[in-house]
Coordinates of C-alpha atoms (C1' of nucleotides) in Angstrom, one line a residue:
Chain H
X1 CA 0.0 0.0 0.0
X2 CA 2.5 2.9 -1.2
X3 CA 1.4 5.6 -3.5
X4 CA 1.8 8.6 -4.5
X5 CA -0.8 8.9 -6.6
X6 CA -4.4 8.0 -7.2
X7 CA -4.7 5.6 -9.9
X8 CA -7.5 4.6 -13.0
X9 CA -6.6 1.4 -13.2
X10 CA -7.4 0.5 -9.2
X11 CA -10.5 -0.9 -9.1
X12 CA -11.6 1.9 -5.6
X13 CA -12.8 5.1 -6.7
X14 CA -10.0 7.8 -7.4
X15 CA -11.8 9.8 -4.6
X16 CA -11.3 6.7 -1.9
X17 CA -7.8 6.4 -3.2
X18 CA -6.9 9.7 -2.3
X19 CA -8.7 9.7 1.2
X20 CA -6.4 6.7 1.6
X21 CA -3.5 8.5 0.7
X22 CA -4.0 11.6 3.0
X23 CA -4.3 9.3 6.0
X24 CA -1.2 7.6 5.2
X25 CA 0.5 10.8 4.8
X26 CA -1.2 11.7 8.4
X27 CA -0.4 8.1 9.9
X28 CA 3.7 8.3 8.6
X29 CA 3.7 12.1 9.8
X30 CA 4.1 13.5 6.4
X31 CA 1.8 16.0 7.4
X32 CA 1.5 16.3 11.0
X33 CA -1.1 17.3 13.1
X34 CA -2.3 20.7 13.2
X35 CA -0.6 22.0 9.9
X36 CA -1.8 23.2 7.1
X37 CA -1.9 20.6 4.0
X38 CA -1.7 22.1 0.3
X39 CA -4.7 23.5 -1.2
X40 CA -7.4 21.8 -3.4
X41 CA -6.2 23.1 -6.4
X42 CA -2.4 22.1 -5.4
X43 CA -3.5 18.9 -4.5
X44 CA -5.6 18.4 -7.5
X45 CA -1.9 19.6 -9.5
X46 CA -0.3 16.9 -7.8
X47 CA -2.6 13.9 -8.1
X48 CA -3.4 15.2 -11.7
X49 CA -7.3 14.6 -11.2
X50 CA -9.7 17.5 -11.4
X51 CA -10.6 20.0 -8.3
X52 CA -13.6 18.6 -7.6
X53 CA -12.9 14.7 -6.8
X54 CA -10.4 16.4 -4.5
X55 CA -12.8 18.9 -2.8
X56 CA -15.2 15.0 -2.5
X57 CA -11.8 13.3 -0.6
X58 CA -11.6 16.3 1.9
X59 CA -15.1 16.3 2.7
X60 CA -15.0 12.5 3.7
X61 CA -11.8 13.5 5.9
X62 CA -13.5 16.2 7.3
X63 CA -16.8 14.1 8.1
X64 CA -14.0 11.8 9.8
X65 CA -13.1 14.5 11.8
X66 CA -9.2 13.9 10.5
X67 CA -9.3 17.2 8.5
X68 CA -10.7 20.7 9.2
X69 CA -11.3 23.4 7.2
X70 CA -11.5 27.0 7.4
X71 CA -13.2 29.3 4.4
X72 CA -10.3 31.7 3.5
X73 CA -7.6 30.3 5.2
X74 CA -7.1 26.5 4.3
X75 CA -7.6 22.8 5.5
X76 CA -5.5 21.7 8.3
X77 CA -4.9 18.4 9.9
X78 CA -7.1 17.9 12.9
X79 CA -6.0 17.6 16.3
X80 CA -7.5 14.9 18.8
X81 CA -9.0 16.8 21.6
X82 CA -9.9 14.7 24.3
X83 CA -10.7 17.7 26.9
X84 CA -14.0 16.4 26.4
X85 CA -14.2 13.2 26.2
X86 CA -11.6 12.7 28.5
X87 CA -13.8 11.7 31.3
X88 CA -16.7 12.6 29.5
X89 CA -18.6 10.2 31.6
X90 CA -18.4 12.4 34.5
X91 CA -19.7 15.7 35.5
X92 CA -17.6 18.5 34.9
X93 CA -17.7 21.9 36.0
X94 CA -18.1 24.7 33.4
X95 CA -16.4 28.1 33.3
X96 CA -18.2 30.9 32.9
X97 CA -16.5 31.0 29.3
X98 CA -17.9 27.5 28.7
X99 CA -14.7 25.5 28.8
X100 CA -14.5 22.6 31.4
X101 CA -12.7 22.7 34.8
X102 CA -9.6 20.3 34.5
X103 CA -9.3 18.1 37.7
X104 CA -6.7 18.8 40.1
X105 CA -4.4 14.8 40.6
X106 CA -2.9 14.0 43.0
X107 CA 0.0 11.1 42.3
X108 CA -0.2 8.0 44.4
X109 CA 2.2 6.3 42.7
X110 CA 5.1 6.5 40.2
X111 CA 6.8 3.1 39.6
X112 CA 8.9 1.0 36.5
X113 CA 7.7 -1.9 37.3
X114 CA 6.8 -5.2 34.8
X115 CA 2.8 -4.4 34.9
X116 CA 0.3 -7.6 34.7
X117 CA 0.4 -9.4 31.7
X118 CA -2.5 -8.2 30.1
X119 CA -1.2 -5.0 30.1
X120 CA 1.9 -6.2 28.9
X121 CA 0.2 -8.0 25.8
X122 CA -2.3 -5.1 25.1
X123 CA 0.8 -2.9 24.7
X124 CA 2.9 -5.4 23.0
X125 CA 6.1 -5.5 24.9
X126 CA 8.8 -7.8 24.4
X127 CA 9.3 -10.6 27.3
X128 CA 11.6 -8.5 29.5
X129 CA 9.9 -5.1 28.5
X130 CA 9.2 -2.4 31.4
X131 CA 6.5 -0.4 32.0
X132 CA 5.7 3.1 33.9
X133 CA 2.6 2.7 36.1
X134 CA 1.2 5.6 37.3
X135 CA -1.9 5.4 40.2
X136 CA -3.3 8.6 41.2
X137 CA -6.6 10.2 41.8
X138 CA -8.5 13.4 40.4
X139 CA -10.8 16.0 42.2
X140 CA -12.8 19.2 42.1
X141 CA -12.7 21.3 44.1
X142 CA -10.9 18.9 46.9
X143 CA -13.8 16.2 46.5
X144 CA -12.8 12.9 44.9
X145 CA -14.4 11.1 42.1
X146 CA -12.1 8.9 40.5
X147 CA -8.7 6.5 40.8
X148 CA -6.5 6.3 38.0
X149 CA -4.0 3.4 37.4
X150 CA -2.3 4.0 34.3
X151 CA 0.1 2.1 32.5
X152 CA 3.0 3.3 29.7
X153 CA 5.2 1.5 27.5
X154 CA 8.8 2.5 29.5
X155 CA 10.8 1.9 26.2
X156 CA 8.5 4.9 24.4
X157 CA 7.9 7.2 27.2
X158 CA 11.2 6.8 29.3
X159 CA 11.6 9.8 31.3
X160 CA 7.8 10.4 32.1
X161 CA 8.4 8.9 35.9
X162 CA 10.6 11.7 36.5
X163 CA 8.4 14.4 35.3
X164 CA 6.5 16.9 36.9
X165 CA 2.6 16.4 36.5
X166 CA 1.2 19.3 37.7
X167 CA -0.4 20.2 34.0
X168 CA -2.4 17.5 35.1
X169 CA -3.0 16.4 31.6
X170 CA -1.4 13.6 30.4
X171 CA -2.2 13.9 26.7
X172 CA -0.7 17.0 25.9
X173 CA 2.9 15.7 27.6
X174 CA 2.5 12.4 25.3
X175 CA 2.0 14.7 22.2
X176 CA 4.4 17.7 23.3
X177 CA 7.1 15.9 24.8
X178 CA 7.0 12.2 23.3
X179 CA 5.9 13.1 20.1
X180 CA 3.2 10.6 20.3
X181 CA -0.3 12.1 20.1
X182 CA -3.3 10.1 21.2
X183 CA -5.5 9.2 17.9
X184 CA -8.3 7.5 19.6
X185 CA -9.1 5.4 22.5
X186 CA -11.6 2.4 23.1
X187 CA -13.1 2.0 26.4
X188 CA -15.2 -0.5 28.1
X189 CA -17.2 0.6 31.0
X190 CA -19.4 -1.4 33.5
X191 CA -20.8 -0.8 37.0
X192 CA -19.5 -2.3 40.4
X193 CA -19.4 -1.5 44.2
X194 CA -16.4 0.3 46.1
X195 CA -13.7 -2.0 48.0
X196 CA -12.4 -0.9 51.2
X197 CA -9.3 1.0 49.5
X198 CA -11.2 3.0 46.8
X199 CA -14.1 3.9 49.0
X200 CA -11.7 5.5 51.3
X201 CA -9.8 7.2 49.1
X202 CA -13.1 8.2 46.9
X203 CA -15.3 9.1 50.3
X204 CA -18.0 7.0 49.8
X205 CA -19.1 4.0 51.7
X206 CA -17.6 0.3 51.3
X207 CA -20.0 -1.0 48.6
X208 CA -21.6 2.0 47.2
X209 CA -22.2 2.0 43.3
X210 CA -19.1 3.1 41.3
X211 CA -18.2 3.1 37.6
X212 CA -14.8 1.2 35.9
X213 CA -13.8 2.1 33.1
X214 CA -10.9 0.6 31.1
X215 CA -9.1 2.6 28.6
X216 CA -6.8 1.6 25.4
X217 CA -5.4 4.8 23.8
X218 CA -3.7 4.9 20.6
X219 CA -1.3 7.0 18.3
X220 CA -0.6 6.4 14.7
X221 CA -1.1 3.4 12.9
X222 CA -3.4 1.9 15.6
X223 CA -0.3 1.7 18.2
X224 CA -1.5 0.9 21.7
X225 CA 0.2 2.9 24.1
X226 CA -1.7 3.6 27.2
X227 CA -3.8 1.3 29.2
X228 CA -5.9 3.1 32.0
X229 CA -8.1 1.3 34.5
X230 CA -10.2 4.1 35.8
X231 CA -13.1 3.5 38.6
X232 CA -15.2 6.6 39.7
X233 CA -18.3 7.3 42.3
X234 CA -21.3 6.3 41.0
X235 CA -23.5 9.6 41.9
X236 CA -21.4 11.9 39.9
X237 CA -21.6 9.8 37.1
X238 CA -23.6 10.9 34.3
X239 CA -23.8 9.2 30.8
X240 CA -26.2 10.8 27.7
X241 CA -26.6 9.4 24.4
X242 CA -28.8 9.5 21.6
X243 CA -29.4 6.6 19.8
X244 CA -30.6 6.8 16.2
Chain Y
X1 CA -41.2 26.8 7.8
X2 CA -43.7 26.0 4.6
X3 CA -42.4 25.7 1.2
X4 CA -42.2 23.7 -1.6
X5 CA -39.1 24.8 -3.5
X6 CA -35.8 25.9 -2.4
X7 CA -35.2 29.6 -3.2
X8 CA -32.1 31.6 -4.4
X9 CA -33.2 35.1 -2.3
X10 CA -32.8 32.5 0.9
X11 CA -29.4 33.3 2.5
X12 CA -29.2 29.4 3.2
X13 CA -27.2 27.7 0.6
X14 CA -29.4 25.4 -1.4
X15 CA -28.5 22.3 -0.7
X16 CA -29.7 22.8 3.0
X17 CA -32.9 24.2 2.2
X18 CA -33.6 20.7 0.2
X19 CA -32.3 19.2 3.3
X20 CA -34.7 20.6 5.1
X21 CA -37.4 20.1 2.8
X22 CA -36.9 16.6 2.6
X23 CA -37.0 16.6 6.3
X24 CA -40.2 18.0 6.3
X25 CA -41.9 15.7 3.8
X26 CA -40.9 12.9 5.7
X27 CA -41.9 14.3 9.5
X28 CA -45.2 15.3 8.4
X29 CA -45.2 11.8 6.2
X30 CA -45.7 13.0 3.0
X31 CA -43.1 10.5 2.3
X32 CA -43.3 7.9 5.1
X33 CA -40.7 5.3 6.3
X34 CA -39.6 2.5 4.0
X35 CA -40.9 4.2 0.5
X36 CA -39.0 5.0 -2.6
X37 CA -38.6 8.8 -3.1
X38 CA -38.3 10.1 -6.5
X39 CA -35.4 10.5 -8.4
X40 CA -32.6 12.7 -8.7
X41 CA -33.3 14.1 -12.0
X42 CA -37.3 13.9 -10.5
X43 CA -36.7 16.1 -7.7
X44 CA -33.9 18.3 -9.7
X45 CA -37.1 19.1 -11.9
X46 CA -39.1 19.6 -9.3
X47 CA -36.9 22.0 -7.4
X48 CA -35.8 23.6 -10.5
X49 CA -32.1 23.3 -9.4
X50 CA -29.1 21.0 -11.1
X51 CA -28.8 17.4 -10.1
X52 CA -25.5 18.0 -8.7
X53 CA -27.1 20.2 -5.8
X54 CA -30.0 17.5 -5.7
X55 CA -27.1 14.6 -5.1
X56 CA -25.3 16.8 -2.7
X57 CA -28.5 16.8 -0.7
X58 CA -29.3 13.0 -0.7
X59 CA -26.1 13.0 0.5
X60 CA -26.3 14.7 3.5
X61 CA -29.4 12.8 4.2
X62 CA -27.9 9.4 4.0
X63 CA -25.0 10.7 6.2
X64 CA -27.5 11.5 9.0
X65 CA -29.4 8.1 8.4
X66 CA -32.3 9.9 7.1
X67 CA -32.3 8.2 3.4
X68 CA -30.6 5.1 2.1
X69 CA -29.7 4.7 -1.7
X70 CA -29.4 1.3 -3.6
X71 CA -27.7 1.6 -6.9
X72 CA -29.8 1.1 -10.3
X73 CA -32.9 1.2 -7.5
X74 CA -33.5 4.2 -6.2
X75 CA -33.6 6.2 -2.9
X76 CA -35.1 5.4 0.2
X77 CA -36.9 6.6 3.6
X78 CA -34.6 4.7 6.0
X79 CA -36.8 2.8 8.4
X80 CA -35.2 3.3 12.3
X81 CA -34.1 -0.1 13.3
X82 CA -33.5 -0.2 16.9
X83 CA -33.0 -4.3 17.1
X84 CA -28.9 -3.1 17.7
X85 CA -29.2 -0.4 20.0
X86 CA -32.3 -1.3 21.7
X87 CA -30.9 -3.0 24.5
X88 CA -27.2 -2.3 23.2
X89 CA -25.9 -2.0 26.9
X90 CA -26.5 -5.7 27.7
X91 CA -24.9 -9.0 26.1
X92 CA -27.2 -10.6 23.7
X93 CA -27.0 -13.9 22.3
X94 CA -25.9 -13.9 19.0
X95 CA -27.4 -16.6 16.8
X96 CA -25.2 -18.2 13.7
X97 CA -26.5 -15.5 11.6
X98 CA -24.9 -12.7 13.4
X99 CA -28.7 -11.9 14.2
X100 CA -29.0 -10.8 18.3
X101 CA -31.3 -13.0 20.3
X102 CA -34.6 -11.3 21.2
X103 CA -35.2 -11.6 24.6
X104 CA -38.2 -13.3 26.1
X105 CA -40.6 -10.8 28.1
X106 CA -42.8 -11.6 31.3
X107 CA -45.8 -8.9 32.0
X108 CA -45.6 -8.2 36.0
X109 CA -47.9 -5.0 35.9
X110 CA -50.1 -3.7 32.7
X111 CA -52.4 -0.6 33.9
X112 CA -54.0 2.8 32.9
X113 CA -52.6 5.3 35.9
X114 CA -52.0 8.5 36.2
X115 CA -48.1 7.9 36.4
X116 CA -45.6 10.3 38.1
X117 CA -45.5 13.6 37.7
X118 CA -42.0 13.4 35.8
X119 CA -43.2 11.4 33.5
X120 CA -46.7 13.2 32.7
X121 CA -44.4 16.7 32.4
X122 CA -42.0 14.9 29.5
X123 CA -45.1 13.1 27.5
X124 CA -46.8 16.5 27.0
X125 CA -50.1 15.5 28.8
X126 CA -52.7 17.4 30.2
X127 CA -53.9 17.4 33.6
X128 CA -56.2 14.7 33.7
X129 CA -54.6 12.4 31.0
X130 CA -53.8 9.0 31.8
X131 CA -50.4 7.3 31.0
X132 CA -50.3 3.2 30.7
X133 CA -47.8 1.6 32.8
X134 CA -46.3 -1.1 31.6
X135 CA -43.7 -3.5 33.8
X136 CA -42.2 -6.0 32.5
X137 CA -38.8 -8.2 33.1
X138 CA -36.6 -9.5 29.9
X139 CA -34.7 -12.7 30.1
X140 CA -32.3 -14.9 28.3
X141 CA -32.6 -18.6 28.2
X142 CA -34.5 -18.1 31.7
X143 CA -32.2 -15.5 33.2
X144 CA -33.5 -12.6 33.7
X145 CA -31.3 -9.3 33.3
X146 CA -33.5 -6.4 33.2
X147 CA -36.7 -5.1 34.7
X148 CA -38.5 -2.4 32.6
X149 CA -41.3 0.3 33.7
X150 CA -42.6 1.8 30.4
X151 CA -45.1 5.0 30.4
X152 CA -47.2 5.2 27.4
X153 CA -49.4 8.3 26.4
X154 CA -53.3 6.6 26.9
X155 CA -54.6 8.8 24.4
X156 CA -51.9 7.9 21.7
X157 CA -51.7 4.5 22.3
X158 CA -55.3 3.2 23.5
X159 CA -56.1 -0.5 23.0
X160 CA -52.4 -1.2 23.7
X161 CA -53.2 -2.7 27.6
X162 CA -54.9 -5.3 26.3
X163 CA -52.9 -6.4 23.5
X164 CA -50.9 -9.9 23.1
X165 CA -46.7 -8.6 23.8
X166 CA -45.8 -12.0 23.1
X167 CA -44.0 -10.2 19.8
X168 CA -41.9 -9.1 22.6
X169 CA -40.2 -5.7 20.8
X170 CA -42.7 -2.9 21.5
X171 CA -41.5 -0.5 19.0
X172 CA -42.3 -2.9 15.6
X173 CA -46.1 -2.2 17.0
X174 CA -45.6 1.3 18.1
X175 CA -44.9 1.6 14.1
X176 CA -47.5 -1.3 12.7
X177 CA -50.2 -0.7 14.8
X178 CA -50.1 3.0 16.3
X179 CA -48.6 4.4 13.0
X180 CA -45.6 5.6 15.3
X181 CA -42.6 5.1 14.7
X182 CA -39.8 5.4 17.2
X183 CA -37.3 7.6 15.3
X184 CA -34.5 8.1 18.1
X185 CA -34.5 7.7 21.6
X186 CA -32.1 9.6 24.4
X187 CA -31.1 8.0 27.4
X188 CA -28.8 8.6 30.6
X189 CA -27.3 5.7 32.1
X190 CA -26.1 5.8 36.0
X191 CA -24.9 3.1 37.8
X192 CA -26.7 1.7 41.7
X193 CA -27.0 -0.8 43.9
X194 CA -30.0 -3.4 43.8
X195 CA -32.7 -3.4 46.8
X196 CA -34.1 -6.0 47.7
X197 CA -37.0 -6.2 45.1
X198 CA -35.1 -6.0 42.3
X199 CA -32.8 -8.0 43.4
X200 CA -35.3 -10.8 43.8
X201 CA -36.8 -10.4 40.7
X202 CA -33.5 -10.8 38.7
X203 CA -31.6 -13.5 40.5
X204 CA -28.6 -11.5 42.3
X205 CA -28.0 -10.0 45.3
X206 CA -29.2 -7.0 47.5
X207 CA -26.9 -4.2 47.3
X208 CA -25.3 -6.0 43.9
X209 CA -24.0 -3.7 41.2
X210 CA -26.9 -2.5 38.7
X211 CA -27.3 0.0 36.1
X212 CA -29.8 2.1 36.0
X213 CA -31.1 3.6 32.4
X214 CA -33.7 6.4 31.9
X215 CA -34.9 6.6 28.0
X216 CA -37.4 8.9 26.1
X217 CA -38.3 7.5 22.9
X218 CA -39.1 10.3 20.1
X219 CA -41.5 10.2 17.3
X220 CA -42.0 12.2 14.4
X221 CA -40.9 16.1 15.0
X222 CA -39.4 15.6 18.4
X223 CA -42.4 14.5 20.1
X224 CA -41.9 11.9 22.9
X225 CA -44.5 9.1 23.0
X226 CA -42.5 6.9 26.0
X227 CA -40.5 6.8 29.3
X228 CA -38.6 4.1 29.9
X229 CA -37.0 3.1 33.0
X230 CA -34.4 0.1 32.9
X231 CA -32.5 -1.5 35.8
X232 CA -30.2 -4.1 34.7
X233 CA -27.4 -6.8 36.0
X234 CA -24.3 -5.0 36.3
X235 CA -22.4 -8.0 35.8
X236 CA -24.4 -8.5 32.4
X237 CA -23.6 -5.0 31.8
X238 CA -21.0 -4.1 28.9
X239 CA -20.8 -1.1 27.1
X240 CA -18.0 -0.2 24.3
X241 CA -17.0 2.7 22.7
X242 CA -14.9 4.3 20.7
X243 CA -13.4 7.9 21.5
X244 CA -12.1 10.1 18.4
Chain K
dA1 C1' -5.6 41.7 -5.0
dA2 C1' -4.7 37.0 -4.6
dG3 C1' -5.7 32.8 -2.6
dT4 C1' -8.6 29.8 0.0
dG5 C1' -12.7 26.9 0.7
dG6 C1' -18.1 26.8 -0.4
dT7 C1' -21.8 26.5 -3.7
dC8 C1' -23.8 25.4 -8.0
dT9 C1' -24.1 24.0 -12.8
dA10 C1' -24.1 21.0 -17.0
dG11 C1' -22.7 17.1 -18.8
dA12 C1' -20.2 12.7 -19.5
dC13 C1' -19.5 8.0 -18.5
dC14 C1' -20.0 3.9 -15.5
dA15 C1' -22.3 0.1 -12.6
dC16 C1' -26.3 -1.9 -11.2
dC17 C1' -31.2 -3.3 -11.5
dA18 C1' -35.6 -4.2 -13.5
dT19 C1' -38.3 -5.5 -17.6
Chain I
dT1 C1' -33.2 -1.2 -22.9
dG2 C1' -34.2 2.4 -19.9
dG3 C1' -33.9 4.2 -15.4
dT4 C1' -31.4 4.5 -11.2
dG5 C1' -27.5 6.0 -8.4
dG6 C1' -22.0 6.5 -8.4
dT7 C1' -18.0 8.8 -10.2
dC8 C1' -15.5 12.4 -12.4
dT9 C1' -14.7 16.5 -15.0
dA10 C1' -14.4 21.7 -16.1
dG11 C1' -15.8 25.8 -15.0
dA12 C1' -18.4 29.7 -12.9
dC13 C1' -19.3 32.5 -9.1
dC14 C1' -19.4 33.6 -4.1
dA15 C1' -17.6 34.4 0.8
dC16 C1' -13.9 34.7 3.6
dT17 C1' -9.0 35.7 5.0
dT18 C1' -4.5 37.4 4.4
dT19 C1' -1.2 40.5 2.4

DNA sequence: AAGTGGTCTAGACCACCAT
DNA sequence: TGGTGGTCTAGACCACTTT
């Protein structure tokens, strides 16, 4: 799967082919994310097809969310931005200018350490492979409402134990300081009752409800690289959808 | 919000205003779920604009769900299928089809009430309407993993407390037989601890993890026709997703 | 003024489906 | 064979942003 160029004789639409392209140009950081890619007409130059099977390719990017664009100025690579749904599923306060409190962490625990083997196959780590595992909890406004035990591939983000985490989030230190932005993330979330340990440190009762959440965040190329098990009070969790 | 034909004096771009049009035609059921609609070149006639625009707007409309299109058949009212995401939170069996188990239903309460004030306030009703209440408890292979109260406008939905549920899915006869269809639903999902009644009824034990859900089912132009209140098995509980 | 994306047109050719 | 949607082109004009 290396091109350059979209091609008459491939059986896909030209207008797939190039969608394909951009996103491997995206994926091999080509273009990386927040920049500026060439314009329609540029791009239609290059690929030598017409302006408006282009203009077709960016709007299926940009209905991915992989591509924004801006009337006047240009379309740009989009930038993951999980402030949102970053723990989406609980409540959050809002600023008066709309934007959402961050949660002050505190870290329990900073450790290389060999992590359970699940972890260790989700990530993909070689027999002897290390990993940073990071346990700490989030509050507003000094009141508890989740735990956080988060584990990182040592090899890619050596370094991280030592750092300083008062920025509180994590994301913007992968894709700042590791170069390795989070793409996406799968999580699995059921309902359960609080231990001992997490009820104390959450300040609810032995057995109340709670919420666990398991994470798998990935970069480029569908590359694992942070596994979070996350369990938070029941009564401040909210979840909405809207099924169709 | 009449019309008939997009209009060039509008300051919305064209394409929308057939959007909207479309919308229209199928919320008032001028063109009702499940039938062909005409063709592009029909409707680029009709409308007086190119097929290009007319394309553009089918488009959109198939994005949101609203229209399907088979080639060399035509296009399509999509018809709301709900048989994934009706009870997406909970396993299902799946059969060797790839088909999900329906799950068997047991009546515990069928009644015409006056239902809680909540519930009266989000189905519209006036002050003396009555609501019918519907419990119910869904199980797999005898295992039962959800109990149901459902609140049904009287007035909309009269005859319904008498009929035969063995069908089991309520929203096929909401269409079939109350010319209603369910066209999305909105829920919030929280998690809790059983008490002892439910806890009898599905098999687990007091102060065992649940989840709780809260749905309002939408028909045509945003008007709700039911309240839905689930508690389920936490441990049968399992919800995915994916975070971009 | 020059460059960008956004809308709209007119028309060609293809793939698929019904008859 | 005729009608449908699917792809692709070439070009016009507009709205917005930057220089």
């Amino acid at each position: 799967m290396t091109f350059n160029k979209p091609d008459f004789k491939n059986d896909k639409p030209l207008y797939i082919q190039v969608v394909e392209l951009i996103k491997h140009r995206i994926a091999t950081n080509v273009w990386s994310l927040g920049m500026m890619i060439p314009s329609e007409n540029e791009l239609a130059r290059e690929f030598d097809i017409s302006a408006g099977t282009v203009k077709k390719s960016l709007s299926v990017l940009v209905q991915e969310r992989v591509l924004f664009r801006r009337q006047g100025k240009g379309t740009f690579v989009a930038i993951p931005d999980f402030s949102k749904s970053f723990n989406r599923f609980f409540r959050y306060e809002v600023n008066k200018d709309g934007s959402q409190q961050i949660p002050d962490s505190e870290v329990l625990e900073m450790a290389i350490v060999s992590g359970p083997k699940e972890v260790r196959d989700i990530l993909g780590l070689e027999e002897n492979g290390k990993v940073i595992k990071l346990c700490r909890i989030r509050s507003l406004k000094k009141n508890p409402f989740v735990l956080e035990d988060i584990y990182l591939s040592y090899k890619r983000f050596k370094g991280f134990e030592n750092m300083d985490l008062s920025e509180k989030l994590l994301y913007p230190i992968f894709h700042k300081v590791f170069e390795t932005p989070v793409i996406y993330a799968k999580e699995n979330i059921y309902p359960d009752v609080a231990d001992a340990n997490a009820a104390k440190l959450l300040g609810i009762e032995e057995h109340a409800p709670v919420m666990c959440i398991e994470r798998i965040a990935y970069t480029y190329r569908d590359m694992p690289i942070e596994v979070r098990y996350s369990i938070g009070r029941g009564d401040t969790f909210r979840y909405s959808i809207t099924l169709k």
